[in-house]
Each structure stands twice: as C-alpha cells, then as structure tokens.
Tab-separated table of C-alpha atoms in Angstrom:
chain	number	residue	atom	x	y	z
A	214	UNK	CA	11.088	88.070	17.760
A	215	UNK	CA	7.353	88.773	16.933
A	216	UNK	CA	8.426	90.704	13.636
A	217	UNK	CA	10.320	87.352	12.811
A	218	UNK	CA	7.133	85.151	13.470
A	219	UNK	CA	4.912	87.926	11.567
A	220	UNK	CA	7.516	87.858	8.536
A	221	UNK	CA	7.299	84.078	8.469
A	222	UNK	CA	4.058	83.661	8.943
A	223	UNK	CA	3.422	85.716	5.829
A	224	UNK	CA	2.917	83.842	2.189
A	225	UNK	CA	6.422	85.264	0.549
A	226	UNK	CA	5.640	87.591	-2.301
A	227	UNK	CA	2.638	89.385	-0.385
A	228	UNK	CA	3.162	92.657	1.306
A	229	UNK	CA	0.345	93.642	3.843
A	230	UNK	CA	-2.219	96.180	2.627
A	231	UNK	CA	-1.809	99.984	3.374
A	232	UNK	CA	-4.937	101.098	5.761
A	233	UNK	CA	-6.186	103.425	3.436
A	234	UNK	CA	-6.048	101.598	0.808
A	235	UNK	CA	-8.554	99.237	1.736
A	236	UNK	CA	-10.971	101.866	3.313
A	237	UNK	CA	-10.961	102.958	-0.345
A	238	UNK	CA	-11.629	99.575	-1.621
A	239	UNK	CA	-14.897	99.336	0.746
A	240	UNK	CA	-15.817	103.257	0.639
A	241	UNK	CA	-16.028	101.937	-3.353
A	242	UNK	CA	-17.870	99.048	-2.957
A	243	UNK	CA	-19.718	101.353	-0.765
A	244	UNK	CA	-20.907	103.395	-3.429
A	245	UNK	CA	-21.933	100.000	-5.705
A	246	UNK	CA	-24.583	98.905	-2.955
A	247	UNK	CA	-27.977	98.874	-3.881
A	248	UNK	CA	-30.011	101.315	-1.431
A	249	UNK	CA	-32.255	99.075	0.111
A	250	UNK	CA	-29.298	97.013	1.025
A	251	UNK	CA	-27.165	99.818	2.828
A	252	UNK	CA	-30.613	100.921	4.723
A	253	UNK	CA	-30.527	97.109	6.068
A	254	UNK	CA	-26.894	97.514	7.288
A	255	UNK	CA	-27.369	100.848	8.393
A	256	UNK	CA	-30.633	100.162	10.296
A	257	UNK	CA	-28.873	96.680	11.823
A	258	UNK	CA	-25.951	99.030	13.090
A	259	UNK	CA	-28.620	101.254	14.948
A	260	UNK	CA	-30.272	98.856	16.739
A	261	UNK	CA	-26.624	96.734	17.614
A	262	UNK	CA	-25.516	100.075	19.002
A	263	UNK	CA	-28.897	101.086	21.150
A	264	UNK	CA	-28.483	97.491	22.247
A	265	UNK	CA	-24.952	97.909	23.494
A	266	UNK	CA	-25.496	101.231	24.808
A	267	UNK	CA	-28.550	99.876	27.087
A	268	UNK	CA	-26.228	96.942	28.075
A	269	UNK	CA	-23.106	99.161	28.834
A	270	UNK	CA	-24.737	102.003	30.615
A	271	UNK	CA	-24.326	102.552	34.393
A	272	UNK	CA	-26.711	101.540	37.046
A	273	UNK	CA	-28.685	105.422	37.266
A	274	UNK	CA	-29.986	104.736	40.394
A	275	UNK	CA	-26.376	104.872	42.206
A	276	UNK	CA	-27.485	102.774	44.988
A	277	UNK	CA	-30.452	105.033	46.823
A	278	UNK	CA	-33.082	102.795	45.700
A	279	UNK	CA	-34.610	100.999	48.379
A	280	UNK	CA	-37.556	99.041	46.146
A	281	UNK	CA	-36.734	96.447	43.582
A	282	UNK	CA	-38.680	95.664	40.637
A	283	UNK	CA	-38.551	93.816	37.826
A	284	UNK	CA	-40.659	93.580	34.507
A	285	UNK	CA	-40.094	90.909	32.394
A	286	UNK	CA	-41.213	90.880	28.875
A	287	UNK	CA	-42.090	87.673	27.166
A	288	UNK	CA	-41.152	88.915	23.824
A	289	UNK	CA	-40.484	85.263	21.812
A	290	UNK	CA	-44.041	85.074	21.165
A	291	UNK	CA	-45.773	87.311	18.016
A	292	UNK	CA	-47.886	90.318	18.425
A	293	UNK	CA	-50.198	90.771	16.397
A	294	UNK	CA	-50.775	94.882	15.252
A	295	UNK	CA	-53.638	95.385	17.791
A	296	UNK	CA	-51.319	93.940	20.610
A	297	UNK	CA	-47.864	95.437	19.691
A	298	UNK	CA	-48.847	98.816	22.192
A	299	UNK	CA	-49.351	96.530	24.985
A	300	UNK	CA	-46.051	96.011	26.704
A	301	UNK	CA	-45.013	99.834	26.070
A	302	UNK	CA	-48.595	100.951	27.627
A	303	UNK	CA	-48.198	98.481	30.848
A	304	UNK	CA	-44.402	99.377	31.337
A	305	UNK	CA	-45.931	102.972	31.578
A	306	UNK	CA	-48.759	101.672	34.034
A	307	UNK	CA	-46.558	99.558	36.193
A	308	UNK	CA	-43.942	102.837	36.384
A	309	UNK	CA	-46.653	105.275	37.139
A	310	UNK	CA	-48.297	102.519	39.827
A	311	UNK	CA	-44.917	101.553	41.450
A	312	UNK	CA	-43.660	103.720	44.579
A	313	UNK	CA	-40.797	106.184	45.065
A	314	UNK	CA	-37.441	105.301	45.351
A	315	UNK	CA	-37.335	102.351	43.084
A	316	UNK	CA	-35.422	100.835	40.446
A	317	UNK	CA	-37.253	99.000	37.921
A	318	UNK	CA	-35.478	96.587	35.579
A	319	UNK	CA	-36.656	95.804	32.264
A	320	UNK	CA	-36.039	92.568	30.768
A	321	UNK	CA	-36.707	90.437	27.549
A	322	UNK	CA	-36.554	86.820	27.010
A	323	UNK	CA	-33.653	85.714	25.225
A	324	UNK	CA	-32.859	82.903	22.985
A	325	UNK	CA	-30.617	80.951	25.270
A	326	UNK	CA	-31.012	78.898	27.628
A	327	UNK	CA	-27.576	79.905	29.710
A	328	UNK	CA	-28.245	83.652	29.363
A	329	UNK	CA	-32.268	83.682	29.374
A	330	UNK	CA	-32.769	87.539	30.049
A	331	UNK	CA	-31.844	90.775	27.998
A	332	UNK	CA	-31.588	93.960	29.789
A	333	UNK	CA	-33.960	96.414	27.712
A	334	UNK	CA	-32.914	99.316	30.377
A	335	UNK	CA	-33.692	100.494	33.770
A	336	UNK	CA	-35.649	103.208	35.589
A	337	UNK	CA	-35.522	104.694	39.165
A	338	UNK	CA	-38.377	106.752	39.941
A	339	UNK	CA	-37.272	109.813	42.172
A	340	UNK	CA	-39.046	110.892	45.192
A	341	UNK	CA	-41.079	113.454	43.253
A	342	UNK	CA	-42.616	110.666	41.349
A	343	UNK	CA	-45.656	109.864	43.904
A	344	UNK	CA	-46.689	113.297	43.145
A	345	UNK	CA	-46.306	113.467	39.320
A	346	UNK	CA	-50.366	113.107	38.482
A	347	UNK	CA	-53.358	114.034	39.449
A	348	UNK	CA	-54.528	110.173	38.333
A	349	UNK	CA	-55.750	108.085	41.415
A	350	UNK	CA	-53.328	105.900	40.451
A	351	UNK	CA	-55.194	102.833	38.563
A	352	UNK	CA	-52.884	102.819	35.688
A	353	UNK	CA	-54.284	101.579	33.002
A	354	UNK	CA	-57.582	103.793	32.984
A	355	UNK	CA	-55.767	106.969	32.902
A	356	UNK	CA	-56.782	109.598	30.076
A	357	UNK	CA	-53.706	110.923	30.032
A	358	UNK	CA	-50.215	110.770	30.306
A	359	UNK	CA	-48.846	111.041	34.296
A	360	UNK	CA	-45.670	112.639	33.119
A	361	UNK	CA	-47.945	115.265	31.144
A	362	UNK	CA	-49.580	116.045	34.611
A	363	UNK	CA	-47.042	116.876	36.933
A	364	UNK	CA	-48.447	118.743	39.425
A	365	UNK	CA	-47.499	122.790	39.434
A	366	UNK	CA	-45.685	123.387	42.617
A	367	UNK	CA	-42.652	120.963	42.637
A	368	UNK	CA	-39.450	122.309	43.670
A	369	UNK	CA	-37.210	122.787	40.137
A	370	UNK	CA	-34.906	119.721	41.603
A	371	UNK	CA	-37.701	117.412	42.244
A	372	UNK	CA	-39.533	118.422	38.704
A	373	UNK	CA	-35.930	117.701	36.905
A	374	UNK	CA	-35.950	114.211	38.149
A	375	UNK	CA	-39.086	113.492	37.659
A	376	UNK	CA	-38.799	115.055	34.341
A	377	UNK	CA	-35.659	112.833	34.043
A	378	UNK	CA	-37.544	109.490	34.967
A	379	UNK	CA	-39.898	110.277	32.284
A	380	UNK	CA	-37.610	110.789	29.394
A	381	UNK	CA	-35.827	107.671	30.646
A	382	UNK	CA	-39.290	105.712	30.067
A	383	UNK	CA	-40.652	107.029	26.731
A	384	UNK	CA	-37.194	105.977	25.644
A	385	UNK	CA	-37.640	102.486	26.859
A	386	UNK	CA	-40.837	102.184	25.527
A	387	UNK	CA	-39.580	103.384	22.111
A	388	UNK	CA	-37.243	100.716	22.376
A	389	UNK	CA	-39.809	98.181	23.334
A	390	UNK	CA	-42.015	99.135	20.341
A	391	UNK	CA	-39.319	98.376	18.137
A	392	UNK	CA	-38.661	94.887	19.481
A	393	UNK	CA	-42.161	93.874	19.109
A	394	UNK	CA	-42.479	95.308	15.689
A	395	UNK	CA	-39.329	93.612	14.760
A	396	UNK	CA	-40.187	90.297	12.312
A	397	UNK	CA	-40.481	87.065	13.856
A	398	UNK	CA	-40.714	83.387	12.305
A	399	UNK	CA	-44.327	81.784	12.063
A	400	UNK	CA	-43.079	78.883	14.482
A	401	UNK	CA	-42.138	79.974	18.065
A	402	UNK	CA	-38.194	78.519	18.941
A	403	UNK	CA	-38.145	78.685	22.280
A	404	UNK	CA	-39.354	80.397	25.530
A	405	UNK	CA	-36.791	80.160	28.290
A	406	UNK	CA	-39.447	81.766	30.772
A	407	UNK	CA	-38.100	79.230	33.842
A	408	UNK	CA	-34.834	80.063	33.354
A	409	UNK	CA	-35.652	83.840	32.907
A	410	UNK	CA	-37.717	84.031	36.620
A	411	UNK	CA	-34.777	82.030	38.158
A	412	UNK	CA	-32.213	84.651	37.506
A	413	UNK	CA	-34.615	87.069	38.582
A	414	UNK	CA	-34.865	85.254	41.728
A	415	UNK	CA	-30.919	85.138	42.197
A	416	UNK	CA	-30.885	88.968	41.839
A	417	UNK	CA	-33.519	89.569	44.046
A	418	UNK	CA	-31.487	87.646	46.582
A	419	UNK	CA	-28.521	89.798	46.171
A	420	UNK	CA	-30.447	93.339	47.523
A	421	UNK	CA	-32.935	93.756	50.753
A	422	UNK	CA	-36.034	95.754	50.862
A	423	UNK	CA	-39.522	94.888	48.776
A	424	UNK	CA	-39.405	93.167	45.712
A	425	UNK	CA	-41.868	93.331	42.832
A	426	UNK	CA	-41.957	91.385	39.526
A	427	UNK	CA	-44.137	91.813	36.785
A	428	UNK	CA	-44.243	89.598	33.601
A	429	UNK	CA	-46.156	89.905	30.603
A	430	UNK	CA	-46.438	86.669	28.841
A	431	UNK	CA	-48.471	83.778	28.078
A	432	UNK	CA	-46.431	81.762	30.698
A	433	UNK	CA	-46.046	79.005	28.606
A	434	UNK	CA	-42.197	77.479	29.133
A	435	UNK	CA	-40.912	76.148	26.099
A	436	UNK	CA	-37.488	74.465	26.661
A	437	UNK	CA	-36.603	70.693	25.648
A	438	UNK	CA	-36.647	69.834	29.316
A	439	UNK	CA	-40.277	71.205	29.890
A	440	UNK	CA	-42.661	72.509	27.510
A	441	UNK	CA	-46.054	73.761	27.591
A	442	UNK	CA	-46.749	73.645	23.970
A	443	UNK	CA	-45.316	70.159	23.481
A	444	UNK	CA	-47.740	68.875	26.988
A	445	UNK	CA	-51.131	68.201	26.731
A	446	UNK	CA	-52.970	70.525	29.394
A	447	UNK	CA	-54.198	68.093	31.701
A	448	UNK	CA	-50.837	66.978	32.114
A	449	UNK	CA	-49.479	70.193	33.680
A	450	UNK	CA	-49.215	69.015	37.311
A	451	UNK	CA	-46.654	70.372	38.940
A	452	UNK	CA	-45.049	67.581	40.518
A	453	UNK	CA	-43.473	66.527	37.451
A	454	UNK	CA	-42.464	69.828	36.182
A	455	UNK	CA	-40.559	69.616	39.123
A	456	UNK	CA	-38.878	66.080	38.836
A	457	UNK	CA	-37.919	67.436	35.401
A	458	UNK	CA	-36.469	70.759	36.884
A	459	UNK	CA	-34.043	68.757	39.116
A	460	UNK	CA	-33.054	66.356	36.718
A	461	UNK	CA	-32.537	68.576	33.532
A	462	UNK	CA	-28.616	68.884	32.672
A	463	UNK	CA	-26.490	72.282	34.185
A	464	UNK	CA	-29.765	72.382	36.879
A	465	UNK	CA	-26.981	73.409	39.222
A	466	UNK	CA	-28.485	75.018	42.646
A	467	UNK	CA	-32.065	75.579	43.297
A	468	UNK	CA	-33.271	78.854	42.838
A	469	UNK	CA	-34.264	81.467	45.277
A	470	UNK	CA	-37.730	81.141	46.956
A	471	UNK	CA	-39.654	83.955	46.289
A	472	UNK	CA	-41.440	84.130	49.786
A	473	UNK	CA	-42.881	87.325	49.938
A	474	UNK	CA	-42.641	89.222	46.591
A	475	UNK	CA	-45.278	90.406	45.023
A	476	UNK	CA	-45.755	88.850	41.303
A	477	UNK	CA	-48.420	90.442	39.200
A	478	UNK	CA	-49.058	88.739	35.742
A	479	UNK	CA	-50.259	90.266	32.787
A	480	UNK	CA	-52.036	86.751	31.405
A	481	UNK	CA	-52.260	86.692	27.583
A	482	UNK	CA	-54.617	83.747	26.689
A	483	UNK	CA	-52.975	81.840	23.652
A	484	UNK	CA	-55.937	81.091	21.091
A	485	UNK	CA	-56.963	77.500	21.039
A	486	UNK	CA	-55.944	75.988	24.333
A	487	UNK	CA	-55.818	78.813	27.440
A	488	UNK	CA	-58.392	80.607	25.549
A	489	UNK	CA	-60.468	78.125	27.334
A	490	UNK	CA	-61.974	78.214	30.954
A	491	UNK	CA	-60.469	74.821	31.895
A	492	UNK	CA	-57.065	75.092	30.369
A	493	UNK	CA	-56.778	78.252	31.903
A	494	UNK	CA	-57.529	77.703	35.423
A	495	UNK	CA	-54.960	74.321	35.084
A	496	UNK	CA	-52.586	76.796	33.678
A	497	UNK	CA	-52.726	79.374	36.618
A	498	UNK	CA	-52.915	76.686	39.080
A	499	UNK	CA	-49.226	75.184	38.035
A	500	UNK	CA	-48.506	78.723	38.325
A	501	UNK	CA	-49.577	79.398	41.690
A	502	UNK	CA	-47.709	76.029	43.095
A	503	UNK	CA	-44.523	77.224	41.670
A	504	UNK	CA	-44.705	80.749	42.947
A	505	UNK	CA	-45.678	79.215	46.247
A	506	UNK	CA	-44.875	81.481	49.166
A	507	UNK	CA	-44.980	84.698	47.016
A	508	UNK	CA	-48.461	87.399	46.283
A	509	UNK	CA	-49.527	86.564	43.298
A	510	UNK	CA	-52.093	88.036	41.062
A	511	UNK	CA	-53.077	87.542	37.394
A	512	UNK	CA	-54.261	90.562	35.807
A	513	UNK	CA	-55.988	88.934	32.507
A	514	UNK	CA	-55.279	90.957	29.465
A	515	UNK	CA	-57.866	90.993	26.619
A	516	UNK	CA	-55.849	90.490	24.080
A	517	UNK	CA	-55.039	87.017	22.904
A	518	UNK	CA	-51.566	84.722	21.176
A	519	UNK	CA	-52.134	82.552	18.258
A	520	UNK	CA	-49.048	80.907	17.123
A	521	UNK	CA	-47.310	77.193	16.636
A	522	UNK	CA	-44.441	76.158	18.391
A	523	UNK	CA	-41.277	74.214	17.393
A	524	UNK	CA	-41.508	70.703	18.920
A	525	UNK	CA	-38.732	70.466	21.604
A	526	UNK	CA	-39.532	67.877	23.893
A	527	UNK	CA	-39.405	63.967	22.859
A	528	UNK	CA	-43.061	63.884	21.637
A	529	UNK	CA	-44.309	60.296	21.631
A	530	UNK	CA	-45.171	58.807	18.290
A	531	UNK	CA	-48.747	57.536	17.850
A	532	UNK	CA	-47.866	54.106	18.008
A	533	UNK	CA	-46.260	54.996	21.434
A	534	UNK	CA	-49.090	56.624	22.540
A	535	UNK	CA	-51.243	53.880	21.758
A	536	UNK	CA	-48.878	51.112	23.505
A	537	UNK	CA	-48.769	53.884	26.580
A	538	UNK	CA	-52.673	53.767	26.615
A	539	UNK	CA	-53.118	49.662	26.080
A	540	UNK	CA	-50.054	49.733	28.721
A	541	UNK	CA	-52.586	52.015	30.927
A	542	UNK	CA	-55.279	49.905	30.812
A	543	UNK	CA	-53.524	46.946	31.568
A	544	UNK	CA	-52.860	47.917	34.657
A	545	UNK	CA	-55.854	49.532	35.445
A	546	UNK	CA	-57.488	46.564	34.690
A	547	UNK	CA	-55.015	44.086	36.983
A	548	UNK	CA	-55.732	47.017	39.421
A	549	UNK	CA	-59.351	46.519	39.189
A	550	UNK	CA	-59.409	42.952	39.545
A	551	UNK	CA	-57.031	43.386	42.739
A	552	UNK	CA	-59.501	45.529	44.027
A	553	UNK	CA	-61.956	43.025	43.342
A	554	UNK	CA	-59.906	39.989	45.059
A	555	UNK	CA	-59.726	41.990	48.156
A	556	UNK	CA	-63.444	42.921	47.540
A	557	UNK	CA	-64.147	39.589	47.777
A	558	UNK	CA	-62.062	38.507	51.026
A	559	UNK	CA	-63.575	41.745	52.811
A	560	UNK	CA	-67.569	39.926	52.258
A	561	UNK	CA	-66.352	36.281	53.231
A	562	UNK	CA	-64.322	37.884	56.599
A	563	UNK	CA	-67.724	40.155	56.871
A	564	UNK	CA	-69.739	36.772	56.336
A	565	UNK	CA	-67.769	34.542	58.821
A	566	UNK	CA	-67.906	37.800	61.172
A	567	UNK	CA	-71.613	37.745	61.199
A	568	UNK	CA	-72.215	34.048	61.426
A	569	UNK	CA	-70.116	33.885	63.987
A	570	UNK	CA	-72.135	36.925	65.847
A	571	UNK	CA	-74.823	34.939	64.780
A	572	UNK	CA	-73.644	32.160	66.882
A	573	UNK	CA	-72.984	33.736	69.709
A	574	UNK	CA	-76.784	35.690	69.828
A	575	UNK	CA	-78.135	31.985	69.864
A	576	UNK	CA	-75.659	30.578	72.445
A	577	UNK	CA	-76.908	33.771	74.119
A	578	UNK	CA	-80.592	33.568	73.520
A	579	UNK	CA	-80.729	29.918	74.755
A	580	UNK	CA	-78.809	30.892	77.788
A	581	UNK	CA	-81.203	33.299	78.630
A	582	UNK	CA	-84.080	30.406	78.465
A	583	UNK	CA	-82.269	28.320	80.431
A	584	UNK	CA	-81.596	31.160	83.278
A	585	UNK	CA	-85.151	31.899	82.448
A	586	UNK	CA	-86.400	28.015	83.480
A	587	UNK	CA	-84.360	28.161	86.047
A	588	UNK	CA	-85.668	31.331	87.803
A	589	UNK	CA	-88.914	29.519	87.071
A	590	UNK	CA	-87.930	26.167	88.710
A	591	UNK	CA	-86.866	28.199	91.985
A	592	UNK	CA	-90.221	30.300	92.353
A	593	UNK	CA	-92.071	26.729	92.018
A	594	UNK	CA	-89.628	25.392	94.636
A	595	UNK	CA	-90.099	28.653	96.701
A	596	UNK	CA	-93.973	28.193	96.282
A	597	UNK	CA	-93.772	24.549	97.285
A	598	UNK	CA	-91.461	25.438	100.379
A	599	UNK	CA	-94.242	28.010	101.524
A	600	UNK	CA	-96.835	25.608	101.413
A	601	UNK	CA	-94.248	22.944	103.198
A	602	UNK	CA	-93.959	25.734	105.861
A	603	UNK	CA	-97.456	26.573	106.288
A	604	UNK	CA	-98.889	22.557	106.756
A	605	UNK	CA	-96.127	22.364	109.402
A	606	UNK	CA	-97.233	25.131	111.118
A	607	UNK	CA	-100.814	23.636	111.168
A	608	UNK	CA	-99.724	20.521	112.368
A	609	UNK	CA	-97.627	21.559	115.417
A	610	UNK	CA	-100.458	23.906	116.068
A	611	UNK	CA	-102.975	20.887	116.649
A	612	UNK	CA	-101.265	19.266	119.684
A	613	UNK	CA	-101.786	22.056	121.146
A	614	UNK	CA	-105.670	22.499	120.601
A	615	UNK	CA	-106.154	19.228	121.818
A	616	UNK	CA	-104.238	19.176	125.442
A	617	UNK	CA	-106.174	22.335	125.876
C-alpha cells in the first residue's frame, strides 16, 4: 500500500536518484567552493556539534551532589576585547570559591522568550576540591591557577577527580571564550534576564540542600513586556514591574521565591546611564525588592557596557509625552487647589474654634468677677454682722451696770 502511494505520488517519468549518485554531485560541488566559504561551514558544524554535545551529555554528577549552583551568563550584550576574559576568569573564581560536593550549572541567555536559558555545561566539584590550592580562597586575587596547585599528598582517586573537575572547567571556559568572541549586531535584540532567573528558580525548587546563583550581567531586562533600556531610570519602581509581570501574556504561575539563596552579582555598569551613582543605586534597589527574601550581594566589576538597544516596549511619541506631562499638571494643579480648599476650611473651623474659646475665657473671666464681688459683698456683710454683734453685746451689758 505505501509503495502504491510512493509510486503515485511520484511526477511519472522521474525515477528517484541513486544515493551515491548524489553524494557525488555534492562531493563535486564540494570541490568548486571557494575556501573561505567551506571554513564558514566547517567552523558552523563545530560549534552546532560542541553545542549538541553540551546539551546531550549526561548529568556527571550522578546524583551525590548535595549543593546547587547556578551561573548565569548574560551573554546578549557585547564585550568589548578588554572584557571578553571576564566571564571565563569569574566562572574559574566562582568554581574555585564554591564548596565540595556541588554541581554548578552554567547557563547563557537565549534569544527566546519561551526557552530563555542555554546550558553551556556543568561541573561537580569532588570532595578533593576544598583542598586543591594553597590560595586562601579569594578568587579573583589569585596568582595562579588553583588546579595548577593541587596540593602534593592527595590520594591518586581524589587527585583524578579533582584533576577531572579541572579539565571539565578549562573546557567550559574555552567554550565561553568562544561565545563572547563570537560577532554580535551593534543594536542589542533582546535580554530575557526575568525569564532566565525564573527557570532558575523552578529548578532550584525541584532539589533540597543550599542553593547559590551567580549572574554576570548588566541586569538590565529587555523584553516587550518590561524593559530597562526602553524606561527612563527614575521610573524603575518595582511596583509596576510587577503589575506588568502578572499581566504579560503566557505569565502562567508565579515563580519560586528565592528565600534563602544566596545571589551574588557580578554588576557591569552600562556606559551612560548605570555608569552613574544615582542610576545605579535605583538600579540595585529594584533589584534587591525583587530578590526579596534571598542574600544578595553585588560584586561591582570594573569593566563597563556601551551599547544601544532595539526599542521593544510601546515608547510614547513626543507629542504623547507632552499631552502625558500637560495631563500631569492638570491634575497636580486641581490637586493643589483641593489642597488649598481644604486649607482654607481647616483656618475658618480653626477661627470659629478660637473665637468660640475666646468666648468662653470671657464668659469665664466675668464669672470670676462676679464670684469675686460676691465674696466681697459677704466679708462686708460678715464685717457689718460683727459690729451688729458687738453693739448688742454692749447694750445688754449696760442694764446690768446700772442695777448694780
């Protein structure tokens, strides 16, 4: 039956290619490529297959991990030649800092929205690792390699892990360095950072024990429901990032709270706007409200972005702007005069109060006179009554005198 369908579906007069004969159609056209050309497709197929091979390979830590970390690289936005070492030199830091007996996943923004994270690899430092340098462990000041200063004395199973765990990471930072060095358009696309630290937080949820993340990024978000670059900075309150969050389309269910994880960011000032002291602190202060709950550190970087962004959000116009602002001040102005009305009513209640207090001091004042004349109208009576008292006394006295 499906030979039938395959013969009909066939244009009559055609007879389906032999295998080899087109493999010797394209090993010809093969040999007609310019150079530079096959090195393109050759080069593509590398990187296609490293990719795959990252994605496809098996989870090395076979479930005896008991930390969880995550490092998440904020790769949309351009390095410049000075900077392209920094996210291979901090993956090394944050894999020499981080303890035994965790698995560290490395991630990369992606360009969509539904599928925000790229898995560059993973790591799982071995027990043996806490004891692999002679550093005190600050990371980034360390003169040399940690791997490069394993200490003498290991057992030979301990030293092939940790051996292991550092072949693992020079690989992934080879890989990194490629990424960054990879060309990039002038205008950045899109950063889907949000969505990228909410699937984090739905993995984290998955496994017990601590949890770590560490991003290196600018933090801005740049997605067409909230953007950073397309908001001015004093308008990067949280409250309506977070309106916009549960109204954009396919929100779905909250994410995770991230209650006790420790987040360290590796802050990369972009040029012209967190350069700044006061951008800056707004910047980290949205940040801290949405990783409420969670330890938080930025570790500022010197190193700084410069780059343009494609508009996303619905930018208003100028004209809108300047109806929004005459709009404002409208009602700032009805506002004020509000305020003013009830201004107003306050003094005349305040006025009536005090008139009325008024009132009642001189209602008191001449009731205190009166009571005043009238304790002086009884001390004159009492005087008269003593002097009543006395010539009475005289005069029943003189009867007496004169029968005597």
């Amino acid at each position: 039956m499906l030979k039938a369908l395959a013969r009909r579906r066939r244009p009559e007069g055609r007879e389906p290619k032999a295998p080899g004969r087109r493999a010797g159609w394209l090993g010809r056209a093969s040999l007609l490529l310019p150079l530079p050309i096959l090195a393109i497709f050759v080069v593509f197929g590398l990187q296609l297959r490293d990719r795959l091979e990252v994605a496809a390979s098996p989870d090395s830590c076979q479930g005896w991990a008991t930390n969880q970390a995550v490092f998440l690289l904020d790769l949309q936005k351009p390095y410049t030649p000075a900077q392209a070492a920094l996210p291979g030199r901090l993956l090394r830091q944050v894999a020499f800092e981080m303890p035994a007996d965790t698995e560290l996943g490395v991630f990369a923004l992606a360009e969509y929205a539904e599928a925000p994270r790229m898995l560059l690899g993973k790591l799982c430092k071995p027990a043996a690792g806490e004891g692999m340098a002679t550093g005190d462990g600050d990371g980034g000041g360390l003169e040399a390699d940690p791997c490069d200063t394993m200490r003498p004395g290991l057992l030979p199973s301990l030293r092939d892990g940790t051996q292991r765990f550092c072949a693992q990471r020079d690989d992934l930072v080879s890989r990194i360095d490629t990424l960054v060095g990879q060309p990039r358009n002038a205008d950045v696309g899109n950063a889907y950072l949000v969505e990228a630290l909410e699937d984090t937080a739905w993995d984290f949820q998955q496994r017990a024990g601590p949890k770590s993340l560490y991003v290196l990024s600018d933090m801005m978000q740049h997605a067409p429901w909230y953007s950073h670059l397309d908001t001015a900075w004093n308008a990067w309150d949280f409250e309506t990032f977070a309106e916009r969050r549960s109204g954009r389309t396919g929100a779905g269910e909250p994410a995770p709270a991230v209650a006790g994880i420790d987040v360290t960011v590796f802050y990369l000032a972009r040029k012209g706007v967190t350069g700044s002291a006061q951008p800056r602190l707004a910047h980290q202060r949205f940040w801290q409200a949405y990783f409420n709950g969670a330890q938080l550190t930025f570790d500022e970087q010197p190193t700084v972005l410069a780059y343009a962004g494609e508009p996303l959000m619905n930018v208003a116009s100028e004209v809108e702007l300047v109806a929004r602002e005459r709009e404002r001040l409208r009602y700032e102005r009805a506002d004020l005069e509000r305020v003013r009305a009830d201004l107003q009513r306050d003094r005349e209640q305040l006025a009536q109060a005090r008139r009325r207090i008024e009132s009642v001091q001189r209602q008191g004042r001449q009731r205190e006179l009166e009571l005043q004349r009238a304790q002086e109208l009884l001390e004159e009576r009492q005087a008269e009554l003593a002097v009543e008292r006395e010539r009475l006394s005289e005069l029943l006295a003189a009867p007496a005198e004169a029968n005597e």
